[in-house]
mmCIF file of C-alpha atoms in Angstrom:
data_model
loop_
_atom_site.group_PDB
_atom_site.id
_atom_site.type_symbol
_atom_site.label_atom_id
_atom_site.label_comp_id
_atom_site.label_asym_id
_atom_site.label_seq_id
_atom_site.Cartn_x
_atom_site.Cartn_y
_atom_site.Cartn_z
ATOM 1 C CA MET A 287 146.545 -184.776 -97.293
ATOM 2 C CA PHE A 288 142.828 -184.321 -96.599
ATOM 3 C CA LEU A 289 143.524 -184.344 -92.865
ATOM 4 C CA SER A 290 146.199 -181.687 -93.266
ATOM 5 C CA VAL A 291 143.769 -179.422 -95.111
ATOM 6 C CA LEU A 292 141.120 -179.806 -92.407
ATOM 7 C CA SER A 293 143.648 -179.044 -89.716
ATOM 8 C CA ALA A 294 144.704 -175.870 -91.564
ATOM 9 C CA ALA A 295 141.088 -174.722 -91.955
ATOM 10 C CA ASP A 296 140.317 -174.933 -88.231
ATOM 11 C CA PRO A 297 140.843 -171.517 -86.480
ATOM 12 C CA VAL A 298 143.403 -171.344 -83.734
ATOM 13 C CA GLU A 299 142.042 -169.948 -80.460
ATOM 14 C CA ASP A 300 143.723 -166.676 -79.146
ATOM 15 C CA PRO A 301 144.607 -167.101 -75.500
ATOM 16 C CA THR A 302 144.524 -163.290 -74.913
ATOM 17 C CA ALA A 303 141.001 -162.717 -76.304
ATOM 18 C CA PRO A 304 138.321 -162.220 -73.588
ATOM 19 C CA SER A 305 136.008 -165.052 -73.279
ATOM 20 C CA LEU A 306 132.293 -164.930 -72.749
ATOM 21 C CA GLN A 307 132.774 -165.865 -69.162
ATOM 22 C CA ASP A 308 135.147 -162.925 -68.583
ATOM 23 C CA ALA A 309 132.714 -160.463 -70.152
ATOM 24 C CA GLN A 310 129.941 -161.757 -67.994
ATOM 25 C CA GLU A 311 132.103 -161.427 -64.911
ATOM 26 C CA SER A 312 133.015 -157.811 -65.765
ATOM 27 C CA ALA A 313 129.369 -156.900 -66.282
ATOM 28 C CA ASN A 314 128.463 -158.427 -62.953
ATOM 29 C CA ASN A 315 131.232 -156.439 -61.221
ATOM 30 C CA ALA A 316 130.104 -153.165 -62.808
ATOM 31 C CA ALA A 317 126.512 -153.823 -61.883
ATOM 32 C CA SER A 318 127.464 -154.615 -58.312
ATOM 33 C CA TRP A 319 129.644 -151.440 -58.118
ATOM 34 C CA VAL A 320 126.812 -149.294 -59.430
ATOM 35 C CA GLU A 321 124.421 -150.993 -57.041
ATOM 36 C CA GLN A 322 126.728 -150.286 -54.143
ATOM 37 C CA ASN A 323 127.402 -146.593 -55.006
ATOM 38 C CA TRP A 324 124.187 -145.357 -56.598
ATOM 39 C CA SER A 325 122.903 -144.205 -53.242
ATOM 40 C CA THR A 326 126.066 -142.129 -52.691
ATOM 41 C CA TRP A 327 125.768 -140.549 -56.145
ATOM 42 C CA LEU A 328 122.119 -139.819 -55.600
ATOM 43 C CA GLY A 329 122.858 -138.230 -52.234
ATOM 44 C CA ILE A 330 125.607 -136.014 -53.705
ATOM 45 C CA GLY A 331 123.389 -134.978 -56.618
ATOM 46 C CA LEU A 332 120.508 -134.148 -54.301
ATOM 47 C CA ARG A 333 122.775 -132.113 -52.029
ATOM 48 C CA VAL A 334 124.211 -130.158 -54.988
ATOM 49 C CA LEU A 335 120.739 -129.537 -56.359
ATOM 50 C CA LEU A 336 119.493 -128.433 -52.947
ATOM 51 C CA ILE A 337 122.438 -126.032 -52.518
ATOM 52 C CA VAL A 338 121.884 -124.534 -55.973
ATOM 53 C CA VAL A 339 118.138 -124.126 -55.429
ATOM 54 C CA ILE A 340 118.528 -122.562 -51.985
ATOM 55 C CA ALA A 341 121.265 -120.201 -53.240
ATOM 56 C CA GLY A 342 119.204 -119.143 -56.258
ATOM 57 C CA VAL A 343 116.047 -118.563 -54.217
ATOM 58 C CA LEU A 344 117.948 -116.665 -51.514
ATOM 59 C CA ARG A 345 119.686 -114.494 -54.127
ATOM 60 C CA VAL A 346 116.402 -113.637 -55.843
ATOM 61 C CA VAL A 347 114.672 -112.837 -52.539
ATOM 62 C CA ILE A 348 117.481 -110.618 -51.265
ATOM 63 C CA ARG A 349 117.828 -108.747 -54.572
ATOM 64 C CA ARG A 350 114.084 -108.115 -54.687
ATOM 65 C CA ALA A 351 114.101 -106.907 -51.103
ATOM 66 C CA ILE A 352 116.930 -104.494 -51.897
ATOM 67 C CA THR A 353 115.114 -103.267 -55.028
ATOM 68 C CA LYS A 354 111.912 -102.641 -53.065
ATOM 69 C CA LEU A 355 113.866 -100.757 -50.424
ATOM 70 C CA ILE A 356 115.451 -98.528 -53.074
ATOM 71 C CA ASP A 357 112.063 -97.943 -54.751
ATOM 72 C CA ARG A 358 110.586 -96.947 -51.397
ATOM 73 C CA MET A 359 113.397 -94.453 -50.888
ATOM 74 C CA ASN A 360 112.714 -92.964 -54.333
ATOM 75 C CA ARG A 361 108.961 -92.749 -53.666
ATOM 76 C CA THR A 362 109.632 -90.956 -50.398
ATOM 77 C CA ALA A 363 111.779 -88.410 -52.221
ATOM 78 C CA GLN A 364 109.165 -87.911 -54.947
ATOM 79 C CA ALA A 365 106.357 -87.477 -52.396
ATOM 80 C CA VAL A 366 107.921 -84.348 -50.916
ATOM 81 C CA ASP A 367 109.200 -83.000 -54.217
ATOM 82 C CA GLY A 368 107.562 -79.709 -55.137
ATOM 83 C CA THR A 369 106.759 -78.729 -51.559
ATOM 84 C CA ALA A 370 108.612 -76.186 -49.477
ATOM 85 C CA LEU A 371 110.229 -78.947 -47.449
ATOM 86 C CA GLY A 372 111.156 -80.820 -50.607
ATOM 87 C CA GLY A 373 112.769 -77.772 -52.118
ATOM 88 C CA LEU A 374 114.846 -77.184 -49.010
ATOM 89 C CA LEU A 375 115.884 -80.637 -47.924
ATOM 90 C CA VAL A 376 115.356 -83.096 -50.782
ATOM 91 C CA ASN A 377 116.943 -83.275 -54.204
ATOM 92 C CA VAL A 378 115.240 -85.973 -56.288
ATOM 93 C CA GLU A 379 118.153 -86.510 -58.646
ATOM 94 C CA ARG A 380 120.557 -86.668 -55.744
ATOM 95 C CA ARG A 381 118.432 -89.181 -53.857
ATOM 96 C CA ARG A 382 117.926 -91.225 -57.030
ATOM 97 C CA GLN A 383 121.625 -91.521 -57.823
ATOM 98 C CA ARG A 384 122.508 -92.195 -54.211
ATOM 99 C CA SER A 385 119.856 -94.905 -53.885
ATOM 100 C CA GLN A 386 120.878 -96.521 -57.180
ATOM 101 C CA ALA A 387 124.524 -96.589 -56.161
ATOM 102 C CA ILE A 388 123.700 -98.059 -52.760
ATOM 103 C CA GLY A 389 121.364 -100.619 -54.324
ATOM 104 C CA SER A 390 123.948 -101.678 -56.912
ATOM 105 C CA VAL A 391 126.613 -102.155 -54.248
ATOM 106 C CA MET A 392 124.277 -104.089 -51.955
ATOM 107 C CA ARG A 393 123.047 -106.365 -54.745
ATOM 108 C CA SER A 394 126.584 -107.085 -55.949
ATOM 109 C CA VAL A 395 127.814 -107.864 -52.442
ATOM 110 C CA ALA A 396 124.807 -110.096 -51.726
ATOM 111 C CA SER A 397 125.228 -112.021 -55.000
ATOM 112 C CA PHE A 398 128.959 -112.498 -54.425
ATOM 113 C CA LEU A 399 128.519 -113.764 -50.886
ATOM 114 C CA ILE A 400 125.631 -116.115 -51.698
ATOM 115 C CA MET A 401 127.064 -117.617 -54.896
ATOM 116 C CA GLY A 402 130.576 -117.834 -53.462
ATOM 117 C CA THR A 403 129.347 -119.668 -50.397
ATOM 118 C CA ALA A 404 127.255 -122.002 -52.565
ATOM 119 C CA GLY A 405 130.252 -122.820 -54.773
ATOM 120 C CA LEU A 406 132.423 -123.676 -51.774
ATOM 121 C CA MET A 407 129.672 -125.894 -50.350
ATOM 122 C CA ILE A 408 129.329 -127.738 -53.668
ATOM 123 C CA LEU A 409 133.083 -128.371 -53.815
ATOM 124 C CA GLY A 410 132.953 -129.599 -50.242
ATOM 125 C CA THR A 411 130.150 -131.978 -51.183
ATOM 126 C CA PHE A 412 132.462 -133.684 -53.697
ATOM 127 C CA GLU A 413 135.031 -134.047 -50.900
ATOM 128 C CA ILE A 414 137.528 -131.742 -52.616
ATOM 129 C CA ASN A 415 140.217 -130.304 -50.380
ATOM 130 C CA LEU A 416 139.529 -126.565 -50.260
ATOM 131 C CA ALA A 417 142.619 -125.564 -48.299
ATOM 132 C CA PRO A 418 144.944 -125.168 -51.346
ATOM 133 C CA LEU A 419 142.196 -123.364 -53.259
ATOM 134 C CA LEU A 420 141.540 -120.908 -50.454
ATOM 135 C CA ALA A 421 145.262 -120.330 -49.962
ATOM 136 C CA SER A 422 145.734 -119.636 -53.675
ATOM 137 C CA ALA A 423 142.751 -117.282 -53.678
ATOM 138 C CA GLY A 424 144.172 -115.462 -50.677
ATOM 139 C CA VAL A 425 147.556 -114.992 -52.327
ATOM 140 C CA ALA A 426 145.916 -113.839 -55.580
ATOM 141 C CA GLY A 427 143.730 -111.416 -53.656
ATOM 142 C CA VAL A 428 146.737 -109.920 -51.898
ATOM 143 C CA ALA A 429 148.593 -109.532 -55.208
ATOM 144 C CA ILE A 430 145.602 -107.905 -56.893
ATOM 145 C CA GLY A 431 145.124 -105.651 -53.883
ATOM 146 C CA PHE A 432 148.706 -104.404 -54.066
ATOM 147 C CA GLY A 433 148.544 -103.945 -57.827
ATOM 148 C CA ALA A 434 145.203 -102.113 -57.857
ATOM 149 C CA ARG A 435 145.364 -100.391 -54.479
ATOM 150 C CA ASN A 436 144.435 -97.002 -55.984
ATOM 151 C CA LEU A 437 141.359 -98.504 -57.611
ATOM 152 C CA VAL A 438 140.363 -100.233 -54.377
ATOM 153 C CA THR A 439 140.916 -96.999 -52.431
ATOM 154 C CA ASP A 440 138.759 -95.021 -54.865
ATOM 155 C CA PHE A 441 135.994 -97.627 -54.718
ATOM 156 C CA LEU A 442 135.905 -97.882 -50.935
ATOM 157 C CA SER A 443 136.042 -94.098 -50.532
ATOM 158 C CA GLY A 444 133.139 -93.729 -52.965
ATOM 159 C CA VAL A 445 131.079 -96.324 -51.109
ATOM 160 C CA PHE A 446 131.538 -94.584 -47.745
ATOM 161 C CA MET A 447 130.891 -91.141 -49.253
ATOM 162 C CA ILE A 448 127.586 -92.365 -50.648
ATOM 163 C CA LEU A 449 126.573 -94.270 -47.520
ATOM 164 C CA GLU A 450 127.390 -91.304 -45.270
ATOM 165 C CA ASP A 451 125.709 -88.844 -47.679
ATOM 166 C CA GLN A 452 128.654 -86.458 -47.548
ATOM 167 C CA TYR A 453 127.485 -84.743 -50.746
ATOM 168 C CA GLY A 454 125.147 -85.340 -53.649
ATOM 169 C CA VAL A 455 124.002 -84.049 -57.012
ATOM 170 C CA GLY A 456 123.327 -80.319 -56.888
ATOM 171 C CA ASP A 457 125.587 -79.611 -53.900
ATOM 172 C CA THR A 458 128.326 -77.003 -54.110
ATOM 173 C CA VAL A 459 131.451 -78.503 -52.577
ATOM 174 C CA ASP A 460 135.121 -77.717 -52.091
ATOM 175 C CA ALA A 461 137.059 -80.963 -52.492
ATOM 176 C CA GLY A 462 140.507 -79.451 -52.072
ATOM 177 C CA VAL A 463 141.772 -80.475 -55.509
ATOM 178 C CA ALA A 464 138.741 -78.853 -57.190
ATOM 179 C CA SER A 465 135.547 -77.032 -56.285
ATOM 180 C CA GLY A 466 132.184 -76.553 -57.954
ATOM 181 C CA GLU A 467 128.707 -78.032 -58.264
ATOM 182 C CA VAL A 468 128.334 -81.812 -58.109
ATOM 183 C CA ILE A 469 126.756 -83.137 -61.308
ATOM 184 C CA GLU A 470 127.402 -86.867 -60.845
ATOM 185 C CA VAL A 471 128.491 -89.113 -57.986
ATOM 186 C CA GLY A 472 130.101 -92.440 -58.854
ATOM 187 C CA LEU A 473 131.776 -95.196 -56.902
ATOM 188 C CA ARG A 474 135.192 -94.260 -58.318
ATOM 189 C CA VAL A 475 134.938 -90.718 -59.734
ATOM 190 C CA THR A 476 132.938 -87.607 -58.801
ATOM 191 C CA LYS A 477 132.137 -84.996 -61.472
ATOM 192 C CA LEU A 478 132.191 -81.313 -60.530
ATOM 193 C CA ARG A 479 131.269 -78.314 -62.676
ATOM 194 C CA GLY A 480 133.490 -75.341 -61.903
ATOM 195 C CA ASP A 481 132.599 -71.652 -61.816
ATOM 196 C CA ASN A 482 133.748 -71.182 -65.424
ATOM 197 C CA GLY A 483 131.798 -74.166 -66.744
ATOM 198 C CA GLU A 484 134.659 -76.653 -66.736
ATOM 199 C CA ILE A 485 134.049 -80.225 -65.581
ATOM 200 C CA TRP A 486 136.411 -81.728 -63.011
ATOM 201 C CA TYR A 487 136.794 -85.496 -62.664
ATOM 202 C CA VAL A 488 137.905 -86.076 -59.086
ATOM 203 C CA ARG A 489 138.921 -89.553 -57.936
ATOM 204 C CA ASN A 490 137.249 -90.374 -54.653
ATOM 205 C CA GLY A 491 140.475 -91.714 -53.177
ATOM 206 C CA GLU A 492 142.197 -88.338 -53.653
ATOM 207 C CA VAL A 493 139.616 -86.419 -51.652
ATOM 208 C CA LYS A 494 141.016 -85.833 -48.159
ATOM 209 C CA ARG A 495 138.425 -83.318 -46.995
ATOM 210 C CA ILE A 496 135.057 -82.062 -48.250
ATOM 211 C CA GLY A 497 133.541 -78.647 -47.650
ATOM 212 C CA ASN A 498 129.835 -78.873 -48.472
ATOM 213 C CA LEU A 499 128.321 -75.433 -49.010
ATOM 214 C CA SER A 500 124.795 -76.763 -49.623
ATOM 215 C CA GLN A 501 123.997 -78.616 -46.409
ATOM 216 C CA GLY A 502 122.422 -77.083 -43.339
ATOM 217 C CA TRP A 503 122.303 -73.318 -43.805
ATOM 218 C CA ALA A 504 124.434 -70.486 -45.196
ATOM 219 C CA THR A 505 125.267 -66.985 -43.961
ATOM 220 C CA ALA A 506 124.826 -63.822 -46.024
ATOM 221 C CA GLY A 507 127.049 -60.992 -44.819
ATOM 222 C CA VAL A 508 127.117 -57.402 -46.099
ATOM 223 C CA ASP A 509 129.543 -54.694 -44.991
ATOM 224 C CA VAL A 510 128.148 -51.159 -45.254
ATOM 225 C CA THR A 511 130.776 -48.377 -45.201
ATOM 226 C CA VAL A 512 129.488 -44.943 -44.217
ATOM 227 C CA ARG A 513 131.100 -41.699 -43.108
ATOM 228 C CA SER A 514 132.287 -41.449 -39.563
ATOM 229 C CA ASP A 515 130.015 -38.456 -38.797
ATOM 230 C CA GLU A 516 126.779 -40.309 -39.656
ATOM 231 C CA ASP A 517 124.172 -40.915 -36.970
ATOM 232 C CA LEU A 518 124.505 -44.554 -35.915
ATOM 233 C CA GLU A 519 120.930 -44.765 -34.653
ATOM 234 C CA LYS A 520 119.632 -43.539 -37.997
ATOM 235 C CA VAL A 521 121.832 -46.020 -39.850
ATOM 236 C CA LYS A 522 120.659 -48.916 -37.650
ATOM 237 C CA THR A 523 116.999 -47.930 -37.982
ATOM 238 C CA THR A 524 117.292 -47.789 -41.768
ATOM 239 C CA LEU A 525 119.003 -51.188 -41.936
ATOM 240 C CA ASP A 526 116.391 -52.775 -39.645
ATOM 241 C CA ALA A 527 113.618 -51.427 -41.868
ATOM 242 C CA VAL A 528 115.300 -52.859 -44.968
ATOM 243 C CA GLY A 529 115.664 -56.291 -43.351
ATOM 244 C CA GLU A 530 112.088 -56.373 -42.081
ATOM 245 C CA THR A 531 110.662 -55.378 -45.462
ATOM 246 C CA MET A 532 112.781 -57.915 -47.313
ATOM 247 C CA SER A 533 111.840 -60.784 -44.997
ATOM 248 C CA LYS A 534 108.132 -60.272 -45.795
ATOM 249 C CA GLU A 535 108.419 -60.289 -49.586
ATOM 250 C CA GLU A 536 108.661 -63.271 -51.921
ATOM 251 C CA PRO A 537 110.840 -65.135 -52.701
ATOM 252 C CA TRP A 538 113.071 -63.768 -49.963
ATOM 253 C CA ASN A 539 110.752 -64.884 -47.185
ATOM 254 C CA GLU A 540 111.594 -68.521 -48.116
ATOM 255 C CA ARG A 541 115.294 -67.946 -48.700
ATOM 256 C CA LEU A 542 115.778 -66.140 -45.396
ATOM 257 C CA TRP A 543 115.855 -68.606 -42.507
ATOM 258 C CA GLY A 544 116.282 -65.916 -39.897
ATOM 259 C CA PRO A 545 115.920 -62.167 -39.419
ATOM 260 C CA VAL A 546 118.353 -59.737 -40.977
ATOM 261 C CA GLU A 547 120.491 -58.632 -38.037
ATOM 262 C CA VAL A 548 122.659 -55.549 -37.671
ATOM 263 C CA LEU A 549 125.657 -56.951 -35.827
ATOM 264 C CA GLY A 550 127.188 -53.537 -35.125
ATOM 265 C CA LEU A 551 130.377 -51.740 -36.056
ATOM 266 C CA ASP A 552 132.966 -53.973 -37.643
ATOM 267 C CA SER A 553 135.639 -51.260 -37.815
ATOM 268 C CA VAL A 554 135.955 -47.515 -37.134
ATOM 269 C CA LEU A 555 138.460 -45.385 -39.039
ATOM 270 C CA LEU A 556 139.233 -41.679 -39.197
ATOM 271 C CA GLU A 557 136.934 -40.936 -42.133
ATOM 272 C CA SER A 558 134.688 -44.025 -42.301
ATOM 273 C CA MET A 559 133.089 -46.797 -40.308
ATOM 274 C CA VAL A 560 131.871 -50.237 -41.369
ATOM 275 C CA VAL A 561 128.532 -51.642 -40.205
ATOM 276 C CA ARG A 562 128.096 -55.416 -40.459
ATOM 277 C CA VAL A 563 124.740 -56.894 -41.564
ATOM 278 C CA SER A 564 124.168 -60.669 -41.469
ATOM 279 C CA ALA A 565 121.345 -63.123 -42.164
ATOM 280 C CA LYS A 566 120.927 -66.919 -42.088
ATOM 281 C CA THR A 567 119.788 -68.140 -45.506
ATOM 282 C CA MET A 568 118.879 -71.241 -47.441
ATOM 283 C CA PRO A 569 121.943 -73.298 -48.533
ATOM 284 C CA GLY A 570 123.402 -71.999 -51.769
ATOM 285 C CA LYS A 571 121.359 -68.762 -51.728
ATOM 286 C CA ALA A 572 123.704 -66.550 -49.736
ATOM 287 C CA LEU A 573 125.111 -64.748 -52.786
ATOM 288 C CA SER A 574 121.699 -63.777 -54.174
ATOM 289 C CA VAL A 575 120.560 -62.582 -50.741
ATOM 290 C CA GLU A 576 123.704 -60.455 -50.373
ATOM 291 C CA ARG A 577 123.127 -58.813 -53.757
ATOM 292 C CA GLU A 578 119.517 -58.030 -52.926
ATOM 293 C CA LEU A 579 120.518 -56.620 -49.545
ATOM 294 C CA ARG A 580 123.077 -54.299 -51.127
ATOM 295 C CA TRP A 581 120.493 -53.119 -53.659
ATOM 296 C CA ARG A 582 117.895 -52.333 -51.027
ATOM 297 C CA ILE A 583 120.390 -50.757 -48.607
ATOM 298 C CA LYS A 584 121.639 -48.402 -51.316
ATOM 299 C CA GLN A 585 118.115 -47.319 -52.179
ATOM 300 C CA ALA A 586 117.189 -46.850 -48.501
ATOM 301 C CA PHE A 587 120.340 -44.835 -47.776
ATOM 302 C CA ASP A 588 119.720 -42.576 -50.749
ATOM 303 C CA ALA A 589 116.178 -41.929 -49.530
ATOM 304 C CA ALA A 590 117.371 -41.255 -45.963
ATOM 305 C CA GLY A 591 120.245 -39.012 -47.043
ATOM 306 C CA ILE A 592 122.964 -41.282 -45.686
ATOM 307 C CA ARG A 593 126.160 -41.049 -47.661
ATOM 308 C CA ILE A 594 128.170 -44.132 -48.483
ATOM 309 C CA VAL A 595 131.912 -43.669 -48.469
ATOM 310 C CA GLY A 596 133.373 -43.715 -51.959
ATOM 311 C CA GLY A 597 130.673 -41.664 -53.703
ATOM 312 C CA ILE A 598 131.334 -38.226 -55.247
ATOM 313 C CA PRO A 599 129.555 -35.541 -53.199
ATOM 314 C CA ALA A 600 126.991 -33.578 -55.149
ATOM 315 C CA GLN A 601 127.622 -29.859 -55.743
ATOM 316 C CA PRO A 602 125.003 -27.469 -54.317
ATOM 317 C CA GLU A 603 122.976 -25.558 -56.896
ATOM 318 C CA GLY A 604 124.268 -22.058 -57.685
ATOM 319 C CA GLU A 605 127.722 -22.648 -56.263
ATOM 320 C CA PRO A 606 130.432 -22.005 -58.884
ATOM 321 C CA THR A 607 132.691 -24.855 -59.662
ATOM 322 C CA SER A 608 136.171 -24.600 -58.293
ATOM 323 C CA ASP A 609 139.077 -23.783 -60.545
ATOM 324 C CA PRO A 610 141.033 -27.013 -61.180
ATOM 325 C CA THR A 611 144.272 -24.962 -61.452
ATOM 326 C CA ALA A 612 143.777 -23.118 -58.176
ATOM 327 C CA GLY A 613 145.940 -25.522 -56.264
ATOM 328 C CA MET A 614 148.771 -25.460 -58.774
ATOM 329 C CA ALA A 615 151.974 -23.473 -58.125
ATOM 330 C CA PRO A 616 152.874 -20.661 -60.536
ATOM 331 C CA PRO A 617 155.404 -21.470 -63.207
ATOM 332 C CA SER A 618 159.008 -20.947 -62.231
ATOM 333 C CA ALA A 619 161.253 -18.476 -63.986
ATOM 334 C CA TYR A 620 163.828 -21.173 -64.285
ATOM 335 C CA ALA A 621 161.546 -23.113 -66.630
ATOM 336 C CA ASN A 622 162.392 -20.683 -69.448
ATOM 337 C CA THR A 623 165.982 -21.207 -70.576
ATOM 338 C CA SER A 624 166.196 -17.697 -72.051
ATOM 339 C CA SER A 625 165.200 -15.861 -68.865
ATOM 340 C CA PRO A 626 167.841 -13.847 -66.929
ATOM 341 C CA GLN A 627 167.435 -16.174 -63.956
ATOM 342 C CA SER A 628 168.191 -19.232 -66.098
ATOM 343 C CA GLU A 629 171.174 -17.541 -67.749
ATOM 344 C CA ALA A 630 172.528 -16.441 -64.378
ATOM 345 C CA ALA A 631 172.208 -19.958 -63.051
ATOM 346 C CA THR A 632 173.879 -21.526 -66.080
ATOM 347 C CA PRO A 633 177.516 -22.431 -65.327
ATOM 348 C CA LEU A 634 180.155 -20.480 -67.241
ATOM 349 C CA ALA A 635 181.589 -22.131 -70.313
ATOM 350 C CA PRO A 636 185.305 -22.942 -70.131
ATOM 351 C CA ALA A 637 187.716 -20.436 -71.767
ATOM 352 C CA ALA A 638 188.944 -21.248 -75.240
ATOM 353 C CA ALA A 639 192.511 -22.533 -75.464
ATOM 354 C CA PRO A 640 195.085 -20.162 -77.105
ATOM 355 C CA PRO A 641 196.178 -21.012 -80.616
ATOM 356 C CA ALA A 642 199.308 -23.058 -80.902
ATOM 357 C CA ARG A 643 202.491 -21.257 -82.012
ATOM 358 C CA THR A 644 204.156 -22.329 -85.205
ATOM 359 C CA PRO A 645 207.964 -22.752 -85.191
ATOM 360 C CA LYS A 646 210.019 -20.162 -87.201
#
């Protein structure tokens, strides 16, 4: 009985439990595997770290270079602001918005290219097959391009408009779908203020043609209509004197980029003739120059005694005014219905019918 109790108290060994020898063997295998591959891991880690560091440094350097370039463009615009050349050729707000838009696009493109290339290089370092990934990205890009083609068109059109400096803030443009003064230029939408104060939001992709009225120079044209019996030499001499005087006075001496020229007769009619006057002006100032020219020409013609067609001729002193009824025909006798002429012209009334006979 005592032997049976001792045999029951002894633990039975589990054949599936790992032994100390097995654990030691597993540890030795793991240590040997780590010892064999630690150099590979270290090499991969160093390559990934090197790629990340180079990409970060290159991104920072390129972004700073772009920022300095944009700041230099803004300083160049501010240096000439306030001068005659700056007032004619440079708009600080326009240059600022254009440079900021260009800088934002360049920085975004540089960051995308650098970080995208770095990510692909890191995946290649881990020996990941990039062919399926690139194919999937290509298919997704095509699908997004088809779905958002209007957005892509607007964006690309805005980028090229800004890069080519087709228009800017302060310009007066005719975009086909709307016209007015440009108050903001974006990569997708351009804001225009119309003649009545309304604001137009024009998508850049919808603009097929642009008529910029603020670049280069403008032309101020005035048509002067005088009577056909006026002395042409006197008219031309008076107009030349007006143009010469105006070109020497401020602020018109800056707004006029050329002499005021009398181009000659634009049309000759039976009772009038039209003389064309033209001048090359600063962009956007043609309307004010035309108004000033008309004002001065009217004053000069009044002083020279040249009549402009359309005015009421003045009556000489002492001459009696004409009777307004002198040209009217006398009243007709037929206007009075009781006159003998009217009664004679009235058709005779039909005779009355005889009374009906009654039967006896």
